Amino acid sequence: MDVTRDDDEILVKGTKTAFEVLEALGELGEATLTEVAEQASVSKPGTYKHLTTLDRLGYVVKRDDTYALGPRFLRLGSWSRNGMRLFRAAKPKIDELSDATPGLTSLLVEDHGRGVYVYRAGDDAYLYQRPEGETVPLHASAAGKAVLAFLDESEFERTIDRHGLASVTPNTVTDEAALQNELQEIREGGVASARGEYMEDWHGVAYPITRGTDGPVGAVSVSGPVDELTGWTLDEEISGHIVSTVESIEVELFMD
C-alpha cells in the first residue's frame, strides 16, 4: 500500500542538525566549539555532541580547542563525482580548455536549485580561492544562468520560489523580469555571462551542456579576476573555445 506523507514528516532532525554543523565548520575552516555553534545556530551542547560523534567516526578532526573537517570527506566526494558520467566525459575536455584560456575553467551542475562546481582547472591561486565543490546561486553566475536558461518553466519557477533572487553583490540581477530577459537572450545566443555578480572583481562566460529538448545537464565556464582577463574578449574569443569544448563533451556524453 502506498503511503502519502509530507516530506517534512520524515525528516530526521538529528541528521539535519549534523549537516548544519558540518557546513558551518566547512565555512569556518577551523574553529572552536563556540564559533561552530554560533555559525550553525545550534546550541553548544548539541554542537558538542555532533562534533564529538563525527570526530569518533573520523569525519572531524579535533586539535586542542579547535575542530576541522577530516580528510575522510574526500572519499565521499570522490565516490560522488567519479560516478558521474558527465564528469568522466568532461574532465579531459575541461583540462584542454584550461590550457587554451586564462582564468579558471569549470564544470557546473545544478543540485537542488543551486549550482555546484564539480570540477575546476586552472592556476593554483584560483583553485584555492574558488575550490571545487563551491555552491553558488544559479542567478549570480555565468554557468548558473546558462543552466537556468534551459530549465523548463515549472522547474525554473520552483527554483526561484525555493531560493529567491538574493543580491550577492551590487551587480547581481535580482529582478525576475530582468533575469527572464537575460535568459531569453542566452537561449537565442547560447552564451551566458556574469559581470561581477557573484564576486565583484570576477567576470565569466559559460555555455550549457544539453541534449536536445531534455534540458541542461550542466555548463562549462571560464572566469577570473577582471585584471587577469585583460587582452581577451570574453564574449567572443573565450566563448568560442567554450562552445567547442561543450560540443566535444556532448559528442562523448551522448554518442550512444
mmCIF file of C-alpha atoms in Angstrom:
data_model
loop_
_atom_site.group_PDB
_atom_site.id
_atom_site.type_symbol
_atom_site.label_atom_id
_atom_site.label_comp_id
_atom_site.label_asym_id
_atom_site.label_seq_id
_atom_site.Cartn_x
_atom_site.Cartn_y
_atom_site.Cartn_z
ATOM 1 C CA MET A 1 0.000 0.000 0.000
ATOM 2 C CA ASP A 2 1.316 3.432 -0.947
ATOM 3 C CA VAL A 3 1.692 5.829 1.954
ATOM 4 C CA THR A 4 1.396 9.519 1.165
ATOM 5 C CA ARG A 5 3.066 11.926 3.571
ATOM 6 C CA ASP A 6 4.665 15.325 3.548
ATOM 7 C CA ASP A 7 8.467 15.186 3.220
ATOM 8 C CA ASP A 8 8.819 17.256 6.395
ATOM 9 C CA GLU A 9 7.170 14.432 8.350
ATOM 10 C CA ILE A 10 10.008 12.009 7.629
ATOM 11 C CA LEU A 11 12.955 14.353 8.122
ATOM 12 C CA VAL A 12 15.388 13.149 10.787
ATOM 13 C CA LYS A 13 16.146 16.231 12.841
ATOM 14 C CA GLY A 14 19.457 14.896 14.149
ATOM 15 C CA THR A 15 20.745 14.243 10.628
ATOM 16 C CA LYS A 16 19.696 17.714 9.522
ATOM 17 C CA THR A 17 21.452 19.297 12.513
ATOM 18 C CA ALA A 18 24.615 17.268 11.923
ATOM 19 C CA PHE A 19 24.897 18.609 8.395
ATOM 20 C CA GLU A 20 24.223 22.143 9.563
ATOM 21 C CA VAL A 21 27.149 21.741 11.957
ATOM 22 C CA LEU A 22 29.339 20.271 9.204
ATOM 23 C CA GLU A 23 28.527 23.051 6.769
ATOM 24 C CA ALA A 24 29.229 25.668 9.417
ATOM 25 C CA LEU A 25 32.589 24.055 10.161
ATOM 26 C CA GLY A 26 33.380 23.883 6.455
ATOM 27 C CA GLU A 27 32.643 27.585 6.028
ATOM 28 C CA LEU A 28 34.802 28.494 9.016
ATOM 29 C CA GLY A 29 37.693 26.221 8.065
ATOM 30 C CA GLU A 30 38.976 25.590 11.597
ATOM 31 C CA ALA A 31 37.002 26.810 14.575
ATOM 32 C CA THR A 32 36.199 26.478 18.244
ATOM 33 C CA LEU A 33 33.037 24.870 19.591
ATOM 34 C CA THR A 34 31.531 28.284 20.288
ATOM 35 C CA GLU A 35 32.274 29.553 16.780
ATOM 36 C CA VAL A 36 30.717 26.495 15.139
ATOM 37 C CA ALA A 37 27.628 26.673 17.366
ATOM 38 C CA GLU A 38 27.103 30.343 16.526
ATOM 39 C CA GLN A 39 27.652 29.801 12.804
ATOM 40 C CA ALA A 40 25.247 26.844 12.716
ATOM 41 C CA SER A 41 22.690 28.429 15.081
ATOM 42 C CA VAL A 42 22.771 25.244 17.171
ATOM 43 C CA SER A 43 23.158 25.064 20.948
ATOM 44 C CA LYS A 44 26.656 24.477 22.293
ATOM 45 C CA PRO A 45 25.706 21.148 23.952
ATOM 46 C CA GLY A 46 24.107 19.966 20.708
ATOM 47 C CA THR A 47 27.064 21.110 18.629
ATOM 48 C CA TYR A 48 29.457 19.370 21.029
ATOM 49 C CA LYS A 49 27.594 16.069 20.710
ATOM 50 C CA HIS A 50 27.625 16.191 16.930
ATOM 51 C CA LEU A 51 31.278 17.209 16.686
ATOM 52 C CA THR A 52 32.336 14.531 19.165
ATOM 53 C CA THR A 53 30.413 11.858 17.261
ATOM 54 C CA LEU A 54 31.840 12.995 13.922
ATOM 55 C CA ASP A 55 35.331 13.068 15.429
ATOM 56 C CA ARG A 56 34.877 9.495 16.643
ATOM 57 C CA LEU A 57 33.768 8.477 13.129
ATOM 58 C CA GLY A 58 36.758 10.195 11.545
ATOM 59 C CA TYR A 59 34.898 12.925 9.688
ATOM 60 C CA VAL A 60 36.019 15.729 12.006
ATOM 61 C CA VAL A 61 39.456 16.292 13.476
ATOM 62 C CA LYS A 62 39.873 17.901 16.923
ATOM 63 C CA ARG A 63 43.090 19.766 17.599
ATOM 64 C CA ASP A 64 43.311 21.174 21.138
ATOM 65 C CA ASP A 65 40.303 23.511 21.322
ATOM 66 C CA THR A 66 39.512 23.681 17.623
ATOM 67 C CA TYR A 67 37.775 21.447 15.078
ATOM 68 C CA ALA A 68 38.235 20.950 11.329
ATOM 69 C CA LEU A 69 36.750 18.709 8.674
ATOM 70 C CA GLY A 70 38.650 15.464 8.253
ATOM 71 C CA PRO A 71 40.129 14.081 5.003
ATOM 72 C CA ARG A 72 37.644 11.201 5.033
ATOM 73 C CA PHE A 73 35.198 13.511 3.246
ATOM 74 C CA LEU A 74 37.477 13.314 0.206
ATOM 75 C CA ARG A 75 36.478 9.676 -0.204
ATOM 76 C CA LEU A 76 32.771 10.520 -0.198
ATOM 77 C CA GLY A 77 33.304 13.342 -2.680
ATOM 78 C CA SER A 78 35.350 11.115 -4.967
ATOM 79 C CA TRP A 79 32.660 8.435 -4.954
ATOM 80 C CA SER A 80 30.029 11.003 -5.850
ATOM 81 C CA ARG A 81 31.991 12.710 -8.617
ATOM 82 C CA ASN A 82 33.616 9.651 -10.168
ATOM 83 C CA GLY A 83 30.197 8.059 -10.510
ATOM 84 C CA MET A 84 29.047 10.905 -12.757
ATOM 85 C CA ARG A 85 29.236 10.077 -16.442
ATOM 86 C CA LEU A 86 29.248 13.809 -17.144
ATOM 87 C CA PHE A 87 32.397 14.299 -15.070
ATOM 88 C CA ARG A 88 34.208 11.433 -16.776
ATOM 89 C CA ALA A 89 33.330 12.798 -20.213
ATOM 90 C CA ALA A 90 34.058 16.423 -19.384
ATOM 91 C CA LYS A 91 37.268 16.290 -17.323
ATOM 92 C CA PRO A 92 39.795 15.859 -20.168
ATOM 93 C CA LYS A 93 37.968 18.471 -22.247
ATOM 94 C CA ILE A 94 37.973 20.925 -19.340
ATOM 95 C CA ASP A 95 41.717 20.374 -18.925
ATOM 96 C CA GLU A 96 42.295 21.128 -22.619
ATOM 97 C CA LEU A 97 40.175 24.275 -22.379
ATOM 98 C CA SER A 98 42.172 25.387 -19.350
ATOM 99 C CA ASP A 99 45.399 25.077 -21.343
ATOM 100 C CA ALA A 100 43.954 27.291 -24.088
ATOM 101 C CA THR A 101 42.374 30.054 -21.999
ATOM 102 C CA PRO A 102 43.233 32.206 -18.965
ATOM 103 C CA GLY A 103 41.469 32.173 -15.627
ATOM 104 C CA LEU A 104 39.522 29.346 -14.055
ATOM 105 C CA THR A 105 37.790 26.696 -16.182
ATOM 106 C CA SER A 106 34.824 24.994 -14.530
ATOM 107 C CA LEU A 107 32.133 22.355 -14.883
ATOM 108 C CA LEU A 108 28.917 23.211 -13.027
ATOM 109 C CA VAL A 109 25.839 21.096 -12.370
ATOM 110 C CA GLU A 110 22.503 22.016 -10.813
ATOM 111 C CA ASP A 111 21.688 20.392 -7.491
ATOM 112 C CA HIS A 112 18.533 21.181 -5.513
ATOM 113 C CA GLY A 113 18.207 24.538 -7.242
ATOM 114 C CA ARG A 114 21.814 25.616 -6.634
ATOM 115 C CA GLY A 115 24.923 25.460 -8.789
ATOM 116 C CA VAL A 116 27.772 23.169 -7.723
ATOM 117 C CA TYR A 117 31.203 23.288 -9.352
ATOM 118 C CA VAL A 118 32.149 19.616 -9.608
ATOM 119 C CA TYR A 119 35.438 20.128 -11.462
ATOM 120 C CA ARG A 120 37.821 23.020 -11.975
ATOM 121 C CA ALA A 121 41.155 23.542 -13.694
ATOM 122 C CA GLY A 122 43.487 26.499 -13.649
ATOM 123 C CA ASP A 123 46.163 28.240 -11.653
ATOM 124 C CA ASP A 124 46.507 27.038 -8.057
ATOM 125 C CA ALA A 125 45.830 30.548 -6.774
ATOM 126 C CA TYR A 126 42.411 30.453 -8.445
ATOM 127 C CA LEU A 127 41.676 26.957 -7.171
ATOM 128 C CA TYR A 128 42.414 27.966 -3.580
ATOM 129 C CA GLN A 129 40.152 30.993 -3.909
ATOM 130 C CA ARG A 130 37.338 29.200 -5.789
ATOM 131 C CA PRO A 131 37.619 25.476 -4.892
ATOM 132 C CA GLU A 132 35.754 22.521 -6.351
ATOM 133 C CA GLY A 133 32.523 21.872 -4.525
ATOM 134 C CA GLU A 134 31.747 25.585 -4.269
ATOM 135 C CA THR A 135 27.986 26.115 -4.277
ATOM 136 C CA VAL A 136 26.566 29.291 -5.826
ATOM 137 C CA PRO A 137 23.155 30.817 -6.577
ATOM 138 C CA LEU A 138 22.301 29.964 -10.176
ATOM 139 C CA HIS A 139 21.222 33.522 -10.999
ATOM 140 C CA ALA A 140 24.535 35.023 -9.874
ATOM 141 C CA SER A 141 26.998 33.111 -12.069
ATOM 142 C CA ALA A 142 27.507 32.695 -15.809
ATOM 143 C CA ALA A 143 27.353 28.897 -15.611
ATOM 144 C CA GLY A 144 24.296 29.047 -13.374
ATOM 145 C CA LYS A 145 22.464 31.319 -15.794
ATOM 146 C CA ALA A 146 23.384 29.012 -18.681
ATOM 147 C CA VAL A 147 21.588 26.227 -16.804
ATOM 148 C CA LEU A 148 18.632 28.383 -15.746
ATOM 149 C CA ALA A 149 18.020 29.475 -19.334
ATOM 150 C CA PHE A 150 17.265 25.926 -20.431
ATOM 151 C CA LEU A 151 15.185 24.688 -17.496
ATOM 152 C CA ASP A 152 11.520 24.153 -18.287
ATOM 153 C CA GLU A 153 9.203 26.828 -16.928
ATOM 154 C CA SER A 154 7.877 24.842 -13.972
ATOM 155 C CA GLU A 155 11.359 23.842 -12.821
ATOM 156 C CA PHE A 156 12.564 27.430 -13.181
ATOM 157 C CA GLU A 157 9.684 28.689 -11.032
ATOM 158 C CA ARG A 158 10.356 26.043 -8.365
ATOM 159 C CA THR A 159 13.991 27.097 -8.214
ATOM 160 C CA ILE A 160 13.120 30.802 -7.861
ATOM 161 C CA ASP A 161 10.412 30.069 -5.286
ATOM 162 C CA ARG A 162 12.813 27.975 -3.242
ATOM 163 C CA HIS A 163 15.895 30.191 -3.292
ATOM 164 C CA GLY A 164 14.723 33.606 -4.447
ATOM 165 C CA LEU A 165 16.961 36.100 -6.240
ATOM 166 C CA ALA A 166 19.181 37.336 -3.448
ATOM 167 C CA SER A 167 21.687 40.110 -4.037
ATOM 168 C CA VAL A 168 25.195 38.681 -3.705
ATOM 169 C CA THR A 169 26.948 41.815 -4.976
ATOM 170 C CA PRO A 170 25.619 45.192 -6.171
ATOM 171 C CA ASN A 171 25.799 43.758 -9.711
ATOM 172 C CA THR A 172 23.591 40.706 -9.104
ATOM 173 C CA VAL A 173 20.365 40.606 -11.133
ATOM 174 C CA THR A 174 17.592 40.425 -8.534
ATOM 175 C CA ASP A 175 14.567 41.393 -10.636
ATOM 176 C CA GLU A 176 12.822 38.354 -12.144
ATOM 177 C CA ALA A 177 11.663 40.201 -15.252
ATOM 178 C CA ALA A 178 15.206 41.436 -15.933
ATOM 179 C CA LEU A 179 16.562 37.939 -15.366
ATOM 180 C CA GLN A 180 13.966 36.450 -17.720
ATOM 181 C CA ASN A 181 15.028 38.905 -20.431
ATOM 182 C CA GLU A 182 18.657 37.916 -19.974
ATOM 183 C CA LEU A 183 17.811 34.213 -20.063
ATOM 184 C CA GLN A 184 15.894 34.720 -23.313
ATOM 185 C CA GLU A 185 18.992 36.340 -24.815
ATOM 186 C CA ILE A 186 21.025 33.335 -23.651
ATOM 187 C CA ARG A 187 18.567 30.947 -25.302
ATOM 188 C CA GLU A 188 18.865 32.908 -28.541
ATOM 189 C CA GLY A 189 22.642 33.384 -28.450
ATOM 190 C CA GLY A 190 23.695 30.418 -26.346
ATOM 191 C CA VAL A 191 26.431 32.137 -24.330
ATOM 192 C CA ALA A 192 25.806 33.340 -20.769
ATOM 193 C CA SER A 193 27.879 35.942 -18.968
ATOM 194 C CA ALA A 194 28.239 37.360 -15.475
ATOM 195 C CA ARG A 195 29.960 40.639 -14.679
ATOM 196 C CA GLY A 196 30.885 40.825 -11.019
ATOM 197 C CA GLU A 197 27.583 39.275 -9.961
ATOM 198 C CA TYR A 198 28.952 36.676 -7.525
ATOM 199 C CA MET A 199 32.300 38.297 -6.805
ATOM 200 C CA GLU A 200 32.623 41.952 -7.763
ATOM 201 C CA ASP A 201 36.059 41.642 -9.332
ATOM 202 C CA TRP A 202 35.287 38.418 -11.281
ATOM 203 C CA HIS A 203 33.820 38.118 -14.764
ATOM 204 C CA GLY A 204 32.918 34.968 -16.639
ATOM 205 C CA VAL A 205 31.217 33.372 -19.630
ATOM 206 C CA ALA A 206 29.566 29.974 -19.929
ATOM 207 C CA TYR A 207 27.740 27.618 -22.285
ATOM 208 C CA PRO A 208 25.223 24.911 -21.354
ATOM 209 C CA ILE A 209 25.634 21.189 -21.926
ATOM 210 C CA THR A 210 22.300 19.955 -23.256
ATOM 211 C CA ARG A 211 20.736 17.009 -25.009
ATOM 212 C CA GLY A 212 18.123 18.250 -27.426
ATOM 213 C CA THR A 213 14.966 19.282 -25.604
ATOM 214 C CA ASP A 214 15.795 17.253 -22.484
ATOM 215 C CA GLY A 215 17.107 20.314 -20.682
ATOM 216 C CA PRO A 216 20.583 21.144 -19.341
ATOM 217 C CA VAL A 217 22.851 18.590 -17.706
ATOM 218 C CA GLY A 218 25.467 21.157 -16.758
ATOM 219 C CA ALA A 219 27.521 24.075 -18.044
ATOM 220 C CA VAL A 220 31.150 24.906 -18.808
ATOM 221 C CA SER A 221 32.551 28.299 -17.876
ATOM 222 C CA VAL A 222 35.728 30.345 -17.926
ATOM 223 C CA SER A 223 36.035 33.070 -15.312
ATOM 224 C CA GLY A 224 38.606 35.091 -13.468
ATOM 225 C CA PRO A 225 39.570 38.442 -11.974
ATOM 226 C CA VAL A 226 38.930 41.297 -14.379
ATOM 227 C CA ASP A 227 42.563 42.415 -14.481
ATOM 228 C CA GLU A 228 43.751 38.874 -15.268
ATOM 229 C CA LEU A 229 41.465 38.620 -18.304
ATOM 230 C CA THR A 230 42.698 41.854 -19.881
ATOM 231 C CA GLY A 231 43.533 41.355 -23.545
ATOM 232 C CA TRP A 232 40.941 38.597 -24.014
ATOM 233 C CA THR A 233 37.468 39.179 -25.416
ATOM 234 C CA LEU A 234 35.278 37.165 -23.074
ATOM 235 C CA ASP A 235 32.129 37.159 -25.185
ATOM 236 C CA GLU A 236 33.909 36.327 -28.430
ATOM 237 C CA GLU A 237 37.369 34.834 -28.154
ATOM 238 C CA ILE A 238 36.938 32.798 -24.968
ATOM 239 C CA SER A 239 33.307 31.883 -25.641
ATOM 240 C CA GLY A 240 34.355 30.297 -28.942
ATOM 241 C CA HIS A 241 36.702 27.971 -27.067
ATOM 242 C CA ILE A 242 33.940 27.137 -24.581
ATOM 243 C CA VAL A 243 31.396 26.293 -27.287
ATOM 244 C CA SER A 244 33.870 23.951 -28.995
ATOM 245 C CA THR A 245 34.594 22.272 -25.662
ATOM 246 C CA VAL A 246 30.896 21.740 -24.915
ATOM 247 C CA GLU A 247 30.280 20.294 -28.362
ATOM 248 C CA SER A 248 33.057 17.739 -27.835
ATOM 249 C CA ILE A 249 31.688 16.860 -24.392
ATOM 250 C CA GLU A 250 28.198 16.328 -25.835
ATOM 251 C CA VAL A 251 29.591 14.000 -28.527
ATOM 252 C CA GLU A 252 31.381 11.949 -25.850
ATOM 253 C CA LEU A 253 28.426 12.001 -23.467
ATOM 254 C CA PHE A 254 25.613 11.266 -25.885
ATOM 255 C CA MET A 255 27.414 9.209 -28.521
ATOM 256 C CA ASP A 256 25.211 6.216 -27.665
#
